[in-house]
């Protein structure tokens, strides 16, 4: 992903294209699923798109190839949902406020990518013109002496700090050979990000500096004051919108640093170990609120909310996703093992008791054992010793189709 250097007019054009693409998705979803329970064919959808482009002026803001890419992506979303081995959810409408703004450039022949200097390159974008982008790595077929392969297309994505371009590339990769590295168990936690069964750990520092944290605190304080002064039912002021944008940019900086650490760490782990064992955690259930209901209110709600924020900030699921495809590309394997009691069981004698663990300290209460050490390391050793299920890609092997994973009724 490379950052684009756009002027105000170019940003306006891309914003309009992204909103048009989102609207087209919603129109396709309505046309595809709400025609008296009769599924529309790809031919019917294509004809409807062409007619809409002729009759609706603002539909022309989106290039024709990008409109066809929306149709292709929508059809692929249904194919992923109907695949029992794919975790995709049922396609639905895209919200203006919660959906990610993006525009596809399906064909690479008109991009005309040129490297300008060590830091910048240039690319042609439909209806936008010549645009500079941040050159972060060599692209296949775009530079002399670069990696072999070719660019097949691109996707424009808007993040909190502006528009970015993601190039789709095609290159030949040799078949991975069996990874002969050692086996390791990994315990994901909050106090220690990744604890390994060999006694080592992978930790990260603060995602924001002290000055950035103070800046974020002041922005949140400003937004609270501006929200309090806002008249209910009135549109959001430009000052409040600008404050929200600044908060989003600061938080996006922390997210990029977290993702960078995850990529570097998982690459190192995938290259070192041949078999990596992790817990099969129900992360969605772990992040549920503890508020309860009026009749049965929850307890320790504030503490549970803080714990949920810390778990979400560590992005445990993304760590495993990165490990899965990186170990597979290197001939390794990721194995998921059952999660219960790995943190309460002594790895040396097998004695299980809740009192064994006290925060980050583990002390076995079995008088014949008495092992003392770091609780996360003990859990990682238990994970390494447990039997589990090998995973391929992003899902478990042999997953059955859910009752909710059914196509709409065809005529």
PDB file of C-alpha atoms in Angstrom, residues 24 90 117 344 355 364:
ATOM      1  CA  UNK A  24     -23.778   0.838  -7.025  1.00  0.00           C
ATOM      2  CA  UNK A  90     -23.663 -12.847   3.931  1.00  0.00           C
ATOM      3  CA  UNK A 117      13.270   9.102  -7.844  1.00  0.00           C
ATOM      4  CA  UNK A 344      -4.354 -23.147  35.110  1.00  0.00           C
ATOM      5  CA  UNK A 355      -5.157 -20.876  42.422  1.00  0.00           C
ATOM      6  CA  UNK A 364       1.983 -25.126  41.168  1.00  0.00           C
TER       7      UNK A 364
END
